[in-house]
Amino acid sequence: MTHLHMSMGQGEEGMRKSREHPVESTSSSPPREGSPAVLQQPSRAGESGQRAEARVMQPAGARLARVIRQVLYAVRVITHPRSRWRLWEWGRRPVMWALIAEPLVLAWAVIESVDAFGIGIDWTAWVRFGLVGTAAVAYVVSTNVAEERRRGRDGDKTHIDHTSLVFFAGALVLPVPLAILLIVLVRFHRWWIARKPVYTFVHTSFAICCSVLGVHAVARLTPLGNSIGSHRVALGAPLALSLLGGVAAYYTAQTVMVGAARGLASPVWDQVPADREDGWQRRLRIHMVGDRSDNTEIVVTLLVAAMITWAAIAWSPLLLLITPIGAYLTVRGQQLEQQQQEIEALTHTAEIDSRTGLLMVDAFQRETTKVLARAAHDGSPMSLVLLDLDHFKRVNDTFGHLVGDDVLAAVGALLREESRPGDLVCRWGGEEMVMALPNTDHEAAMGVAERIRAAVEALTIPITKAAGGDLWVMGLPDEDGVRRPDEIRTVSIGVATIPQHGSDFDEAFKLADRALYVAKAGGRNRVCTAETDQSPKADQSIT
């Protein structure tokens, strides 16, 4: 009886385990028909099959509605004001425009690429891609500094990038997949100096892709396509009109896509019509498509690209002309813009350095002569403080020339803040600056110099990153309160006083300059006086 009771208990326990954790029998003999284990074991495979069958039988319209709801939810998340996506900073209107225009361009590119792969890409196309790609890389590398300065000056204004030379030629002589690959190659390089948020940079890239597709379509529908395919240069009105049609297609696509986004992002639409200033339509139009000079530059660049491409139809190596012609247009454009900026600065004042806000050398020397004459009459001292940014070349090499300009501007602003109303502060040249301190003896001048040295060392400088346009603060401590050594800016300073260290400006300046070099040779980030008898080491680099 006891044995029978234990067997029944084990049977009940086995049934409970079978219900909780059903497993297949491992016994070599099949279970008896009607046994509890067989009757109670659920069929998981049958349930899964039923669910799969239910999904298959679900109406296609319901599945489509579900996908649409998910897409709309994603759009609401991206465009919500509290979203962490920087895309929201662009504004709801341009975001919606981008979400409509960019997928259409992408679909167009996919269709054209599928057709191109269906036809096949021959070795001639790859040779042309190699030539255009080589010219493009040489062009963007050789114009990197000039283009970065142009972008820094233009800021939020319309910026004309002469890479349209590359893209227009690629649109005509390359199949669509290789033309798109060319866009990716060039735009990837330009990203690092773009100084634009990701969303605007990507939208501009889609606009370029749309322009390239438009030019390619014009070539396919006109006699231009036959000339490219046969490698024969044709003359006459049909070919000329075809090239002009390609120029018009590129210009129109670029203007519509970029101009619409810029216009929709304008804050004028958030204003009540009665509150808008007079002439807002004209300002909005210029903000969208640029002024007359901007559009003239675009058209001229595209016409030059058309001429290069026309010549390269007969002999592909002529595509390499893109490099010297593009470099000339970019560098010359940067020089003209700089000259115009200098002329505008001279119109406002001929005495202030536009980069630092300090006096120019001529104005400084003129005013210093007056101060020295008064000091000689009154018998009062005047001190000179010469300071030079340490390792400034390393800043340009590491972070770029525009960051170097920001550093100069920040140090110039600090010197203006630290100076008294009667003090004279000048940018002497490069990264060297001079202060003339009237009625200041040598001891007081040393105190001023030390205060400036400490202030520069503690300086934090807001910088706009070239890649992405994000704000970065140079010299800002991290979460642990530690500052990166390569972001800490320092100055070496030399001090001399008149009449203690010379009877005139030139003599005192030479002694202060010598003291500055002693500070450099002594380890930098220090103040030295003209009375220091130490000399700089000849074998030590002083920058």
Coordinates of C-alpha atoms in Angstrom, one line a residue:
M1 CA 0.0 0.0 0.0
T2 CA 2.8 2.3 0.8
H3 CA 4.5 1.7 -2.5
L4 CA 1.2 2.2 -4.3
H5 CA 0.7 5.6 -2.6
M6 CA 4.2 6.9 -3.5
S7 CA 3.6 5.9 -7.2
M8 CA 0.4 7.8 -7.3
G9 CA 2.0 10.8 -5.7
Q10 CA 4.8 10.8 -8.3
G11 CA 2.2 10.5 -11.1
E12 CA 0.4 13.6 -9.8
E13 CA 3.7 15.5 -9.5
G14 CA 4.6 14.5 -13.0
M15 CA 1.4 15.7 -14.4
R16 CA 1.9 19.1 -12.7
K17 CA 5.4 19.4 -14.1
S18 CA 4.1 18.5 -17.6
R19 CA 1.5 21.3 -17.4
E20 CA 4.1 23.8 -16.3
H21 CA 7.1 22.7 -18.5
P22 CA 5.9 20.4 -21.3
V23 CA 8.7 18.4 -22.9
E24 CA 8.9 15.5 -25.3
S25 CA 9.1 12.1 -23.8
T26 CA 12.6 10.6 -23.8
S27 CA 11.5 7.1 -23.2
S28 CA 12.2 4.5 -25.8
S29 CA 8.7 3.1 -25.6
P30 CA 5.7 5.3 -26.7
P31 CA 3.4 6.5 -24.0
R32 CA 0.3 4.6 -23.4
E33 CA -2.8 5.9 -25.2
G34 CA -4.9 8.0 -22.9
S35 CA -2.1 8.6 -20.4
P36 CA -2.3 11.9 -18.5
A37 CA 1.0 13.2 -19.9
V38 CA -0.3 12.8 -23.5
L39 CA -3.7 14.3 -22.7
Q40 CA -2.4 17.4 -20.8
Q41 CA 0.5 18.4 -23.1
P42 CA -0.3 21.7 -24.9
S43 CA 0.6 22.1 -28.6
R44 CA 2.8 25.3 -28.8
A45 CA 3.5 24.7 -32.5
G46 CA -0.2 24.7 -33.2
E47 CA -0.8 28.0 -31.4
S48 CA 2.1 29.7 -33.3
G49 CA 0.7 28.4 -36.6
Q50 CA -2.7 29.9 -35.8
R51 CA -1.1 33.3 -35.0
A52 CA 0.9 33.3 -38.2
E53 CA -2.2 32.4 -40.2
A54 CA -4.1 35.2 -38.5
R55 CA -1.4 37.7 -39.6
V56 CA -1.5 36.4 -43.1
M57 CA -5.3 36.7 -43.2
Q58 CA -5.1 40.3 -41.8
P59 CA -6.3 42.7 -44.5
A60 CA -3.6 44.5 -46.5
G61 CA -5.3 47.8 -45.8
A62 CA -4.9 47.4 -42.1
R63 CA -1.2 46.6 -42.4
L64 CA -0.7 49.7 -44.6
A65 CA -2.6 51.8 -42.1
R66 CA -0.4 50.5 -39.3
V67 CA 2.8 51.4 -41.3
I68 CA 1.4 54.9 -42.0
R69 CA 0.7 55.4 -38.3
Q70 CA 4.2 54.4 -37.4
V71 CA 5.7 56.8 -40.0
L72 CA 3.5 59.7 -38.7
Y73 CA 4.5 58.9 -35.2
A74 CA 8.2 59.0 -36.2
V75 CA 7.6 62.4 -37.9
R76 CA 5.9 63.7 -34.7
V77 CA 8.8 62.6 -32.6
I78 CA 11.4 64.2 -34.9
T79 CA 9.5 67.5 -35.2
H80 CA 8.3 67.8 -31.6
P81 CA 9.5 71.0 -29.9
R82 CA 10.8 68.9 -26.9
S83 CA 12.6 66.5 -29.2
R84 CA 16.4 66.2 -28.6
W85 CA 17.0 66.1 -32.3
R86 CA 18.8 69.2 -33.5
L87 CA 16.6 68.9 -36.6
W88 CA 13.9 70.8 -34.6
E89 CA 16.1 73.8 -34.5
W90 CA 15.5 74.2 -38.2
G91 CA 11.8 74.8 -37.7
R92 CA 8.7 72.8 -38.5
R93 CA 8.1 74.2 -42.0
P94 CA 11.6 73.5 -43.5
V95 CA 11.6 70.1 -41.8
M96 CA 8.3 69.1 -43.5
W97 CA 9.7 70.4 -46.8
A98 CA 12.8 68.3 -46.4
L99 CA 10.7 65.2 -45.5
I100 CA 8.8 65.7 -48.7
A101 CA 11.6 66.7 -51.1
E102 CA 14.5 64.5 -50.0
P103 CA 12.6 61.1 -50.3
L104 CA 11.5 62.1 -53.8
V105 CA 15.1 62.9 -54.8
L106 CA 16.2 59.6 -53.2
A107 CA 13.5 57.7 -55.2
W108 CA 14.6 59.4 -58.4
A109 CA 18.2 58.5 -57.8
V110 CA 17.3 54.9 -57.1
I111 CA 15.3 54.6 -60.3
E112 CA 18.0 56.1 -62.4
S113 CA 20.7 53.9 -60.7
V114 CA 18.7 50.7 -61.3
D115 CA 18.4 51.6 -65.0
A116 CA 22.1 52.4 -65.2
F117 CA 23.0 49.0 -63.6
G118 CA 20.6 47.3 -66.0
I119 CA 22.3 48.8 -69.0
G120 CA 25.8 48.2 -67.5
I121 CA 28.7 50.5 -66.6
D122 CA 31.5 50.1 -69.1
W123 CA 35.2 50.8 -68.6
T124 CA 35.0 54.2 -70.3
A125 CA 32.7 55.4 -67.5
W126 CA 35.2 54.2 -64.9
V127 CA 38.0 56.0 -66.6
R128 CA 36.0 59.2 -66.7
F129 CA 35.1 58.7 -63.0
G130 CA 38.8 58.4 -62.2
L131 CA 39.6 61.6 -64.0
V132 CA 36.8 63.6 -62.5
G133 CA 37.4 62.1 -59.1
T134 CA 41.2 62.9 -59.2
A135 CA 40.4 66.5 -60.3
A136 CA 37.8 66.9 -57.6
V137 CA 40.1 65.6 -54.8
A138 CA 42.9 67.9 -56.0
Y139 CA 40.6 70.8 -56.2
V140 CA 39.0 70.4 -52.7
V141 CA 42.4 69.8 -51.0
S142 CA 44.1 72.8 -52.7
T143 CA 41.2 75.1 -51.8
N144 CA 40.5 73.9 -48.3
V145 CA 41.9 76.9 -46.4
A146 CA 40.4 79.5 -48.8
E147 CA 37.0 77.8 -48.8
E148 CA 37.0 77.6 -45.0
R149 CA 37.6 81.3 -44.8
R150 CA 34.9 82.0 -47.3
R151 CA 32.4 79.9 -45.4
G152 CA 33.4 81.6 -42.1
R153 CA 32.9 85.1 -43.6
D154 CA 29.5 84.2 -45.3
G155 CA 28.0 82.8 -42.1
D156 CA 24.3 82.4 -42.7
K157 CA 24.3 84.3 -46.0
T158 CA 24.1 82.6 -49.4
H159 CA 27.4 80.8 -50.0
I160 CA 28.5 79.8 -53.5
D161 CA 30.6 76.7 -53.6
H162 CA 32.5 76.2 -56.8
T163 CA 32.2 72.4 -56.6
S164 CA 29.4 72.8 -59.1
L165 CA 32.2 72.6 -61.6
V166 CA 32.8 69.0 -60.5
F167 CA 29.1 68.0 -60.2
F168 CA 28.0 69.5 -63.5
A169 CA 30.8 67.7 -65.4
G170 CA 30.0 64.5 -63.6
A171 CA 26.3 64.7 -64.3
L172 CA 27.1 64.8 -68.1
V173 CA 29.9 62.3 -68.5
L174 CA 29.1 59.7 -65.8
P175 CA 26.2 57.3 -65.3
V176 CA 24.0 58.2 -62.3
P177 CA 25.5 55.8 -59.7
L178 CA 29.1 57.1 -60.3
A179 CA 27.8 60.7 -60.3
I180 CA 26.2 60.1 -56.9
L181 CA 29.4 58.5 -55.7
L182 CA 31.3 61.6 -56.8
I183 CA 28.8 63.8 -54.8
V184 CA 29.5 61.6 -51.7
L185 CA 33.2 61.9 -52.1
V186 CA 33.3 65.7 -52.4
R187 CA 30.6 66.4 -49.8
F188 CA 32.3 64.2 -47.3
H189 CA 35.5 66.3 -47.6
R190 CA 33.5 69.6 -47.5
W191 CA 31.7 68.5 -44.3
W192 CA 34.8 69.1 -42.2
I193 CA 34.9 72.8 -43.1
A194 CA 31.1 73.3 -43.7
R195 CA 30.3 75.1 -40.4
K196 CA 26.7 74.1 -40.9
P197 CA 24.3 71.9 -38.9
V198 CA 23.9 68.3 -40.2
Y199 CA 20.3 68.8 -41.4
T200 CA 21.1 71.8 -43.6
F201 CA 24.3 70.1 -45.0
V202 CA 22.4 67.0 -45.8
H203 CA 19.6 69.0 -47.5
T204 CA 22.1 70.9 -49.6
S205 CA 23.6 67.5 -50.6
F206 CA 20.2 66.3 -51.7
A207 CA 19.7 69.5 -53.7
I208 CA 23.0 68.9 -55.5
C209 CA 21.9 65.3 -56.2
C210 CA 18.6 66.7 -57.6
S211 CA 20.6 69.1 -59.8
V212 CA 22.8 66.3 -61.1
L213 CA 19.8 64.2 -61.9
G214 CA 18.2 67.1 -63.7
V215 CA 21.3 67.7 -65.9
H216 CA 21.5 64.0 -66.6
A217 CA 17.9 64.0 -67.7
V218 CA 18.5 66.9 -70.1
A219 CA 21.5 65.1 -71.6
R220 CA 19.4 62.0 -72.2
L221 CA 16.6 63.9 -73.9
T222 CA 18.7 66.1 -76.1
P223 CA 21.5 65.7 -78.7
L224 CA 24.0 66.1 -75.9
G225 CA 23.5 62.5 -74.9
N226 CA 24.4 61.2 -78.4
S227 CA 27.6 63.4 -78.4
I228 CA 28.7 62.0 -75.1
G229 CA 28.1 58.4 -76.1
S230 CA 29.9 58.7 -79.4
H231 CA 32.8 60.8 -78.0
R232 CA 32.4 63.3 -80.8
V233 CA 32.2 67.0 -80.3
A234 CA 29.4 68.5 -82.3
L235 CA 29.0 72.1 -83.1
G236 CA 25.8 74.1 -83.7
A237 CA 22.7 75.4 -82.0
P238 CA 21.3 72.0 -80.8
L239 CA 24.3 71.2 -78.7
A240 CA 24.7 74.8 -77.4
L241 CA 21.0 74.8 -76.4
S242 CA 21.4 71.4 -74.8
L243 CA 24.3 72.6 -72.6
L244 CA 22.3 75.8 -71.7
G245 CA 19.4 73.5 -70.8
G246 CA 21.7 71.5 -68.5
V247 CA 22.9 74.8 -66.9
A248 CA 19.2 75.9 -66.4
A249 CA 18.3 72.5 -64.9
Y250 CA 21.2 72.6 -62.4
Y251 CA 20.5 76.2 -61.4
T252 CA 16.7 75.7 -61.1
A253 CA 16.9 72.5 -59.0
Q254 CA 19.5 74.0 -56.6
T255 CA 17.6 77.3 -56.3
V256 CA 14.2 75.7 -55.6
M257 CA 15.4 73.1 -53.1
V258 CA 17.8 75.3 -51.1
G259 CA 15.8 78.5 -51.5
A260 CA 12.5 76.9 -50.4
A261 CA 14.2 75.5 -47.2
R262 CA 15.8 78.9 -46.4
G263 CA 12.6 80.8 -47.1
L264 CA 10.5 78.4 -44.9
A265 CA 13.0 78.7 -42.1
S266 CA 12.7 82.5 -42.0
P267 CA 11.2 83.9 -38.8
V268 CA 9.1 86.4 -40.8
W269 CA 6.3 83.8 -41.1
D270 CA 5.9 83.8 -37.4
Q271 CA 5.2 87.5 -37.3
V272 CA 1.8 89.1 -37.7
P273 CA 1.6 90.7 -41.2
A274 CA 1.1 94.1 -39.7
D275 CA 4.3 93.8 -37.7
R276 CA 6.6 93.0 -40.6
E277 CA 9.0 95.7 -41.5
D278 CA 8.9 97.5 -44.8
G279 CA 10.8 95.7 -47.6
W280 CA 10.6 92.3 -45.9
Q281 CA 9.7 90.6 -49.2
R282 CA 13.0 91.8 -50.8
R283 CA 15.1 90.8 -47.8
L284 CA 13.4 87.4 -47.8
R285 CA 14.0 86.9 -51.5
I286 CA 17.7 87.7 -51.1
H287 CA 17.9 85.3 -48.1
M288 CA 16.3 82.6 -50.2
V289 CA 18.2 82.9 -53.5
G290 CA 21.0 85.4 -52.9
D291 CA 21.6 88.8 -54.5
R292 CA 22.5 89.6 -58.1
S293 CA 26.2 89.0 -57.6
D294 CA 25.6 85.6 -56.0
N295 CA 23.4 84.4 -58.9
T296 CA 25.9 85.8 -61.5
E297 CA 28.6 83.8 -59.8
I298 CA 26.6 80.6 -59.9
V299 CA 25.7 81.0 -63.6
V300 CA 29.3 81.9 -64.6
T301 CA 30.6 78.8 -62.7
L302 CA 28.1 76.6 -64.5
L303 CA 28.9 78.0 -67.9
V304 CA 32.6 77.4 -67.3
A305 CA 31.7 73.8 -66.3
A306 CA 29.7 73.4 -69.5
M307 CA 32.7 74.5 -71.6
I308 CA 35.1 72.1 -69.8
T309 CA 32.6 69.3 -70.3
W310 CA 32.1 70.1 -74.0
A311 CA 35.8 70.0 -74.6
A312 CA 36.2 66.8 -72.5
I313 CA 33.6 64.9 -74.7
A314 CA 36.3 64.5 -77.4
W315 CA 39.3 64.0 -75.0
S316 CA 38.5 62.9 -71.4
P317 CA 41.8 64.0 -69.8
L318 CA 40.6 67.6 -70.3
L319 CA 38.4 67.0 -67.3
L320 CA 41.5 67.6 -65.2
L321 CA 41.1 71.3 -66.0
I322 CA 38.6 71.3 -63.2
T323 CA 41.4 71.5 -60.7
P324 CA 43.2 74.7 -61.8
I325 CA 40.1 76.5 -63.0
G326 CA 38.2 75.6 -59.8
A327 CA 41.1 76.6 -57.6
Y328 CA 41.5 79.9 -59.4
L329 CA 37.7 80.7 -59.0
T330 CA 37.8 79.8 -55.3
V331 CA 41.0 81.5 -54.3
R332 CA 40.3 84.6 -56.3
G333 CA 36.8 84.8 -54.9
Q334 CA 38.2 84.6 -51.4
Q335 CA 40.7 87.4 -52.2
L336 CA 38.0 89.6 -53.7
E337 CA 35.7 89.0 -50.7
Q338 CA 38.6 89.8 -48.3
Q339 CA 39.3 93.0 -50.2
Q340 CA 35.7 94.0 -50.1
Q341 CA 35.6 93.3 -46.4
E342 CA 38.7 95.5 -45.9
I343 CA 37.1 98.3 -48.0
E344 CA 34.0 98.1 -45.9
A345 CA 36.1 98.2 -42.7
L346 CA 37.9 101.2 -44.0
T347 CA 34.6 102.9 -44.7
H348 CA 33.7 102.5 -41.0
T349 CA 37.2 103.3 -39.6
A350 CA 40.7 103.3 -41.0
E351 CA 42.3 102.8 -37.5
I352 CA 40.8 99.6 -36.1
D353 CA 41.9 96.1 -36.9
S354 CA 38.8 94.2 -38.0
R355 CA 39.8 90.9 -36.5
T356 CA 40.8 91.9 -33.0
G357 CA 39.1 95.3 -32.6
L358 CA 42.5 96.8 -31.7
L359 CA 44.3 99.8 -33.1
M360 CA 46.2 99.4 -36.4
V361 CA 50.0 100.1 -36.2
D362 CA 49.9 103.5 -37.9
A363 CA 47.1 104.8 -35.7
F364 CA 48.9 103.3 -32.6
Q365 CA 52.2 105.0 -33.4
R366 CA 50.5 108.3 -34.1
E367 CA 48.6 108.3 -30.8
T368 CA 51.7 107.0 -28.9
T369 CA 53.7 110.0 -30.2
K370 CA 51.1 112.3 -28.7
V371 CA 51.2 110.5 -25.3
L372 CA 55.0 110.6 -25.2
A373 CA 55.0 114.3 -25.9
R374 CA 52.6 114.9 -22.9
A375 CA 54.7 112.5 -20.7
A376 CA 57.9 114.4 -21.5
H377 CA 56.2 117.7 -20.7
D378 CA 54.8 116.3 -17.4
G379 CA 57.8 114.2 -16.5
S380 CA 55.5 111.1 -16.1
P381 CA 56.4 107.5 -17.1
M382 CA 54.9 105.5 -19.9
S383 CA 55.2 101.7 -20.1
L384 CA 55.1 99.3 -23.0
V385 CA 53.7 95.8 -22.7
L386 CA 54.4 93.5 -25.6
L387 CA 52.6 90.1 -25.6
D388 CA 52.7 87.2 -28.0
L389 CA 50.4 84.2 -28.1
D390 CA 52.3 81.0 -27.4
H391 CA 52.2 78.2 -30.0
F392 CA 49.7 80.1 -32.1
K393 CA 50.9 78.2 -35.3
R394 CA 49.9 75.0 -33.5
V395 CA 46.4 76.4 -33.1
N396 CA 46.1 77.0 -36.8
D397 CA 47.5 73.6 -37.7
T398 CA 45.4 71.7 -35.2
F399 CA 42.1 73.5 -35.2
G400 CA 42.1 75.5 -38.4
H401 CA 42.7 79.1 -39.4
L402 CA 39.2 80.2 -38.5
V403 CA 39.6 79.0 -35.0
G404 CA 42.9 81.0 -34.9
D405 CA 40.9 84.0 -35.9
D406 CA 38.5 83.4 -33.0
V407 CA 41.4 83.1 -30.6
L408 CA 42.8 86.4 -31.8
A409 CA 39.4 88.1 -31.5
A410 CA 38.9 86.7 -27.9
V411 CA 42.4 87.9 -26.8
G412 CA 41.8 91.3 -28.4
A413 CA 38.4 91.6 -26.5
L414 CA 40.1 90.7 -23.2
L415 CA 42.8 93.4 -23.7
R416 CA 40.2 96.0 -24.4
E417 CA 38.4 95.0 -21.2
E418 CA 41.6 95.0 -19.1
S419 CA 42.8 98.4 -20.4
R420 CA 41.9 101.8 -19.0
P421 CA 40.2 104.6 -21.1
G422 CA 43.5 106.3 -21.8
D423 CA 45.5 103.2 -22.6
L424 CA 46.4 102.3 -26.2
V425 CA 46.2 98.7 -27.4
C426 CA 47.4 97.6 -30.8
R427 CA 47.7 94.5 -32.9
W428 CA 51.3 94.8 -34.0
G429 CA 51.3 91.9 -36.4
G430 CA 50.2 88.3 -36.5
E431 CA 49.7 87.1 -33.0
E432 CA 51.7 89.9 -31.4
M433 CA 50.0 92.8 -29.6
V434 CA 51.3 95.9 -27.8
M435 CA 49.9 98.1 -25.0
A436 CA 51.0 101.6 -24.2
L437 CA 50.2 102.6 -20.6
P438 CA 50.4 106.3 -19.9
N439 CA 51.2 107.5 -16.4
T440 CA 52.3 103.9 -15.4
D441 CA 55.6 103.1 -13.8
H442 CA 57.4 99.9 -14.2
E443 CA 56.1 98.2 -11.1
A444 CA 52.5 99.0 -12.0
A445 CA 53.1 97.8 -15.6
M446 CA 54.4 94.5 -14.4
G447 CA 51.2 94.1 -12.3
V448 CA 49.1 94.8 -15.4
A449 CA 51.1 92.4 -17.4
E450 CA 50.7 89.6 -14.9
R451 CA 47.0 90.2 -14.6
I452 CA 46.7 89.9 -18.4
R453 CA 48.8 86.7 -18.5
A454 CA 46.6 85.1 -15.9
A455 CA 43.4 86.2 -17.6
V456 CA 44.5 84.8 -21.0
E457 CA 45.4 81.5 -19.3
A458 CA 41.9 81.2 -17.8
L459 CA 40.2 82.3 -21.0
T460 CA 37.4 80.2 -22.5
I461 CA 36.7 80.8 -26.1
P462 CA 33.4 79.9 -27.9
I463 CA 34.2 78.3 -31.2
T464 CA 31.8 77.2 -34.0
K465 CA 32.9 73.8 -35.2
A466 CA 33.6 73.6 -38.9
A467 CA 32.0 70.1 -39.0
G468 CA 28.4 70.5 -38.1
G469 CA 28.3 74.1 -36.9
D470 CA 28.0 73.0 -33.2
L471 CA 29.2 75.3 -30.5
W472 CA 32.4 74.3 -28.7
V473 CA 34.1 76.2 -25.9
M474 CA 37.9 76.0 -26.1
G475 CA 39.5 75.8 -22.6
L476 CA 36.3 74.7 -20.8
P477 CA 36.9 72.3 -18.0
D478 CA 35.3 68.8 -18.2
E479 CA 33.1 67.2 -15.6
D480 CA 36.1 66.6 -13.4
G481 CA 37.2 70.2 -13.6
V482 CA 40.2 69.3 -15.8
R483 CA 41.1 71.4 -18.8
R484 CA 42.8 69.9 -21.9
P485 CA 46.3 71.2 -22.2
D486 CA 46.0 71.8 -25.9
E487 CA 43.0 74.0 -25.4
I488 CA 44.7 76.3 -22.8
R489 CA 45.9 79.5 -24.4
T490 CA 48.9 81.4 -22.9
V491 CA 50.9 84.5 -23.7
S492 CA 54.5 85.5 -23.1
I493 CA 55.0 89.2 -22.2
G494 CA 57.8 91.6 -22.2
V495 CA 57.7 95.0 -20.3
A496 CA 59.7 98.2 -20.6
T497 CA 59.2 101.7 -19.3
I498 CA 60.1 105.1 -20.6
P499 CA 62.3 106.8 -19.4
Q500 CA 63.6 104.0 -17.2
H501 CA 64.5 101.7 -20.1
G502 CA 64.9 104.2 -22.9
S503 CA 64.3 107.8 -23.8
D504 CA 62.1 107.2 -26.8
F505 CA 59.6 104.7 -28.2
D506 CA 62.0 102.7 -30.4
E507 CA 64.5 102.1 -27.7
A508 CA 62.0 101.0 -25.2
F509 CA 60.2 98.8 -27.7
K510 CA 63.5 97.0 -28.5
L511 CA 64.0 96.3 -24.9
A512 CA 60.5 95.1 -24.4
D513 CA 60.8 92.9 -27.4
R514 CA 64.0 91.4 -26.0
A515 CA 62.2 90.7 -22.7
L516 CA 59.4 89.0 -24.6
Y517 CA 61.9 86.7 -26.3
V518 CA 63.5 86.0 -22.9
A519 CA 60.0 84.9 -21.6
K520 CA 59.6 82.7 -24.7
A521 CA 63.0 81.0 -24.1
G522 CA 62.3 80.7 -20.4
G523 CA 59.3 78.4 -20.9
R524 CA 56.5 80.8 -22.1
N525 CA 53.4 81.8 -20.2
R526 CA 55.4 84.3 -18.1
V527 CA 56.2 88.0 -17.8
C528 CA 59.8 89.3 -18.2
T529 CA 61.1 92.8 -17.8
A530 CA 63.7 94.8 -19.8
E531 CA 65.9 94.6 -16.7
T532 CA 66.3 90.8 -17.1
D533 CA 69.8 90.0 -18.1
Q534 CA 69.0 86.5 -19.4
S535 CA 69.2 86.0 -23.2
P536 CA 67.1 83.6 -25.3
K537 CA 68.7 80.3 -26.3
A538 CA 69.6 80.3 -29.9
D539 CA 68.6 76.6 -30.4
Q540 CA 65.2 76.9 -29.0
S541 CA 62.1 77.4 -31.2
I542 CA 60.3 80.6 -30.3
T543 CA 56.7 80.7 -31.4

